[in-house]
Short mmCIF file of C-alpha atoms in Angstrom, two decimals:
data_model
loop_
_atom_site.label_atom_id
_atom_site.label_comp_id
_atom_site.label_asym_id
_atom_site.label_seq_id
_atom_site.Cartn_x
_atom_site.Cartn_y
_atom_site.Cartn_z
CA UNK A 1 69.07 178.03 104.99
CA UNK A 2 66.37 177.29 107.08
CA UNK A 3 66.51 175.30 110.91
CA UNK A 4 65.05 172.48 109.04
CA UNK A 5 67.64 172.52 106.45
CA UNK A 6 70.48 172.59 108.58
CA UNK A 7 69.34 169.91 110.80
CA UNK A 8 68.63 167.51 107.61
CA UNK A 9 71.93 168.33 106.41
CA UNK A 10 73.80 167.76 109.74
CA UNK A 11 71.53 164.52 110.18
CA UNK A 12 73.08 163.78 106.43
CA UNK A 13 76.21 164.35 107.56
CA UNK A 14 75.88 162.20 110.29
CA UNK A 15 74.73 159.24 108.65
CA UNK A 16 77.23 159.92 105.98
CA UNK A 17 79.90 159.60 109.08
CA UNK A 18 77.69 156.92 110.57
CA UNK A 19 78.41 154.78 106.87
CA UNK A 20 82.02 155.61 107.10
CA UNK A 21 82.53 154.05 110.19
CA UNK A 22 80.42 151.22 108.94
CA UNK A 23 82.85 151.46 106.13
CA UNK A 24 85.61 151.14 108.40
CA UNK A 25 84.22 148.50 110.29
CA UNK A 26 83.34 146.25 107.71
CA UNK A 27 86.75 145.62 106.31
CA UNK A 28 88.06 144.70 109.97
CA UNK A 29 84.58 142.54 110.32
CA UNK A 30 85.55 140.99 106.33
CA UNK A 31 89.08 139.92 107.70
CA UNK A 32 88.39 138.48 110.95
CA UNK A 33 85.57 136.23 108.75
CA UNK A 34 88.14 135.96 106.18
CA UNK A 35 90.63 134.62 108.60
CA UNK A 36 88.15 132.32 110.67
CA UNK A 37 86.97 130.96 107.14
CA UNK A 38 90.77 130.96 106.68
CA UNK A 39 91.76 128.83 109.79
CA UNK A 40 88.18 126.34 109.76
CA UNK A 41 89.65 125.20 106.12
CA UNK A 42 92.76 124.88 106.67
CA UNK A 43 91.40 122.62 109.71
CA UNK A 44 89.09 120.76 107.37
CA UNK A 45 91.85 120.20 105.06
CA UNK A 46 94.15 118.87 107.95
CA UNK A 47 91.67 116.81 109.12
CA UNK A 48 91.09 115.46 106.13
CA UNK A 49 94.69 115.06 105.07
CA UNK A 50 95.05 113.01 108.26
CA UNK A 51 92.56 110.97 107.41
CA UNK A 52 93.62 110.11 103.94
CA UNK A 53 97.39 109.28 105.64
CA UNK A 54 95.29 106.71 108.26
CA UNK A 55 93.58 104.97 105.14
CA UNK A 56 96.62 104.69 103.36
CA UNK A 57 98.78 103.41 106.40
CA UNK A 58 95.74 101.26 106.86
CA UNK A 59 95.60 99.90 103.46
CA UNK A 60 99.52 99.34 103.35
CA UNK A 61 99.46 97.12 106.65
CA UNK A 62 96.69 95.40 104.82
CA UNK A 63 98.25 94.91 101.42
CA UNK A 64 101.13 93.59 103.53
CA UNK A 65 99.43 91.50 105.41
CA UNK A 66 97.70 89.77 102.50
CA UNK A 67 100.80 89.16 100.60
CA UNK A 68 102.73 87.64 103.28
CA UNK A 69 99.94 85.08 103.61
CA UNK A 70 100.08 84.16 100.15
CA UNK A 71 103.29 83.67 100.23
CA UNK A 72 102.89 81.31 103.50
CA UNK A 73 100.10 79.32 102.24
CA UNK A 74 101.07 79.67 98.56
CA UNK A 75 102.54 76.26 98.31
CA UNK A 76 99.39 74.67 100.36
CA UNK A 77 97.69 73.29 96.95
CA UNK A 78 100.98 71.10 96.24
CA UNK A 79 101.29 70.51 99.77
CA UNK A 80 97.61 68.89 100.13
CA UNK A 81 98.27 67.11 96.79
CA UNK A 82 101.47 65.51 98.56
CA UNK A 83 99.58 64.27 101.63
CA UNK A 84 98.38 60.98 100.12
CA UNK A 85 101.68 60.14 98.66
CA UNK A 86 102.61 60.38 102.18
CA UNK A 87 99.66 58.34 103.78
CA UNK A 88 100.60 55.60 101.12
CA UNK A 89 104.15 55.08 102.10
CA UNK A 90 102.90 55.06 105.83
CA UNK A 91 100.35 52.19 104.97
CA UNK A 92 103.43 50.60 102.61
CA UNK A 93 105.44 50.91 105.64
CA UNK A 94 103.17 49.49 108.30
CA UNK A 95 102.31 46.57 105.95
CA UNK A 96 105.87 45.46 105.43
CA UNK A 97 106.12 41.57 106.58
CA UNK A 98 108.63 40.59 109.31
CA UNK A 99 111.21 39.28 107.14
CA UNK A 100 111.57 41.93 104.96
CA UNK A 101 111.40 44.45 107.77
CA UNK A 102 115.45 44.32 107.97
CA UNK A 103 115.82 44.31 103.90
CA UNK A 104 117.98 47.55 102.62
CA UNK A 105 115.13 48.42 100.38
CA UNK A 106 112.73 48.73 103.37
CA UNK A 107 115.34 50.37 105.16
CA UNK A 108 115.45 53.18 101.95
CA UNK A 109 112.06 53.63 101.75
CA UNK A 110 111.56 54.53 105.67
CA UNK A 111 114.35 56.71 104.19
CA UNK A 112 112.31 58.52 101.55
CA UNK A 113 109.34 58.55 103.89
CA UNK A 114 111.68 60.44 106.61
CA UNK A 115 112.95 63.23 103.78
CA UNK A 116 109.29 63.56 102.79
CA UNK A 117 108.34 64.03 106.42
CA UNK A 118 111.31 66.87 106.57
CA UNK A 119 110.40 68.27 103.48
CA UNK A 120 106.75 68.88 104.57
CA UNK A 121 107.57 70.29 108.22
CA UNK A 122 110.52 72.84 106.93
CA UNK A 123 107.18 74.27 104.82
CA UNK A 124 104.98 74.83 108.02
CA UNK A 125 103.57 71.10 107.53
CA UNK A 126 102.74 69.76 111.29
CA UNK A 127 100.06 66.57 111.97
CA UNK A 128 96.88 67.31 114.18
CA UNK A 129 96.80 65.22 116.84
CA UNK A 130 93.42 63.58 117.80
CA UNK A 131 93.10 59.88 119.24
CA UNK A 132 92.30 60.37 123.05
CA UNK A 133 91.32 64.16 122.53
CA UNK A 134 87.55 65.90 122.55
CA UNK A 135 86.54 66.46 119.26
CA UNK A 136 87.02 69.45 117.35
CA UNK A 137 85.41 70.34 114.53
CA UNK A 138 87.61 72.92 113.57
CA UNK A 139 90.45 70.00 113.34
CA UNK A 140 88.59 66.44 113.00
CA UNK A 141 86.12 65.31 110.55
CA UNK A 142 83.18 62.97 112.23
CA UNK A 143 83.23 59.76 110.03
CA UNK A 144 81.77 57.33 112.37
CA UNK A 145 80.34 56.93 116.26
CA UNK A 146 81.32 53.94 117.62
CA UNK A 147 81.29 53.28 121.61
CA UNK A 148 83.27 54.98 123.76
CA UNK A 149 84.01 57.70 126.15
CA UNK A 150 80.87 60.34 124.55
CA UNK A 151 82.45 63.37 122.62
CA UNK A 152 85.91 62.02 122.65
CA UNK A 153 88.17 60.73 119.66
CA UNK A 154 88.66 56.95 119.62
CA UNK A 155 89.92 56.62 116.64
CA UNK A 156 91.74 58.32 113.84
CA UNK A 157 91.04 56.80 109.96
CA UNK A 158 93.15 59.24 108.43
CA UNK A 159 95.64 61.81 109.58
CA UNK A 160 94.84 65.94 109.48
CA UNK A 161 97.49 68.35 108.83
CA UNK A 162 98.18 72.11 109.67
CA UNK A 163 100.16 74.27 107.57
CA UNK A 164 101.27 76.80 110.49
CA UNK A 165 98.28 77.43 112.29
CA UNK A 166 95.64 77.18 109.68
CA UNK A 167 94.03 73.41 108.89
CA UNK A 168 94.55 72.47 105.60
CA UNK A 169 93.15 68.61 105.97
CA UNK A 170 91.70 67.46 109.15
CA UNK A 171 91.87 64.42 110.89
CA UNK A 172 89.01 61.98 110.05
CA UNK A 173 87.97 60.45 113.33
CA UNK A 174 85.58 57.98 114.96
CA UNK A 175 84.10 59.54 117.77
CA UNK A 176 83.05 57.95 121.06
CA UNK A 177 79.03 58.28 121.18
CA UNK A 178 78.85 56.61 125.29
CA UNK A 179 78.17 53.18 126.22
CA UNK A 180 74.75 51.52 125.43
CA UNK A 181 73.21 50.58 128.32
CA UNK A 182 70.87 47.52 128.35
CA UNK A 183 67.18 48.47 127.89
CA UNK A 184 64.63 47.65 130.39
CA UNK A 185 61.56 47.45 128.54
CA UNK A 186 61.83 43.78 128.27
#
C-alpha cells in the first residue's frame, strides 16, 4: 500500500467514525426534538382544552341566564293583557257617585280591585311613578305638552308598569313645555 493509500483509507476511516458519532448524535438530537415537539403539543392541547372548558362554562352561565329570564318575564304577555282590566276598575272606581260609595257592592269591587292589585305585585308587577318627576323616556310616553315647569311630568293619562326592573308599559304623560311669555312684537 502506498502513503497515499493509507492516508485515504485512514481519512475513510475517519469519516466513517466522524458518521458514527453523527450517528450517535442524531438519535440524542431526534429525542430532545421529539420531546420538545412532545411538550409544545401537549401545551397546545392544554391550552386549548382550557379554552374549550371557558366556552362551555361561558355558554352554561349564559344558557342559565336566559332561562331564568324567561321564566321571570314569561307571564309578561298575560300580565300586559291584564293591565286594562285593571285601569277599568280604577276608572269604575273613581266614578262611583257619593251615595253608592258606602253600598256592599262598591265595597266588593274595591275588593276585587285590591286582589287584582296583589295578584299583579306577587308576579314582579310594580307602577312607575311619574307626575312631578323629569321625564324619562325609558319610563313615560310624551302624549301631550301643555304648560308647566319645562321637561317635567304634569300629568299622567295612563299609568306605566314594571315587571321587576324591566318596563313593560310606560306611563303616558303630559309634559311641562315652560310658560309662554307674552310677545313683544306688538
Amino acid at each position: 500500500m502506498t502513503k497515499k493509500e493509507k492516508s485515504f483509507s485512514q481519512d475513510e476511516e475517519k469519516v466513517e467514525q466522524g458518521e458514527v458519532e453523527a450517528k450517535v448524535e442524531q438519535p440524542e438530537e431526534i429525542e430532545s426534538v421529539k420531546k420538545a415537539l412532545a411538550e409544545e403539543k401537549s401545551e397546545k392541547y392544554l391550552a386549548n382544552w382550557q379554552r374549550a372548558q371557558a366556552d362551555f362554562v361561558n355558554y352554561k352561565r349564559r344558557s342559565e341566564q336566559e332561562r331564568a329570564e324567561v321564566v321571570n318575564y314569561a307571564n309578561s304577555t298575560l300580565i300586559l293583557n291584564m293591565l286594562p282590566v285593571l285601569d277599568d276598575l280604577e276608572r269604575a272606581l273613581g266614578s262611583v257617585p257619593d251615595e253608592l260609595a258606602e253600598s256592599p257592592w262598591v265595597d266588593g269591587i274595591r275588593h276585587i280591585y285590591r286582589k287584582l292589585q296583589a295578584v299583579l305585585e306577587a308576579q314582579g308587577i310594580s307602577v312607575i311613578e311619574a307626575e312631578g318627576k323629569d321625564f324619562d323616556p325609558n319610563f313615560h310616553e310624551a302624549v301631550m305638552s301643555v304648560e308647566g315647569e319645562e321637561g317635567k311630568v304634569i300629568e299622567e293619562t295612563q299609568k306605566g308598569y314594571k315587571l321587576r326592573n324591566r318596563v313593560i308599559r310606560p306611563t303616558k304623560v303630559k309634559v311641562g313645555k315652560g310658560s309662554e311669555s307674552p310677545n313683544d312684537d306688538g
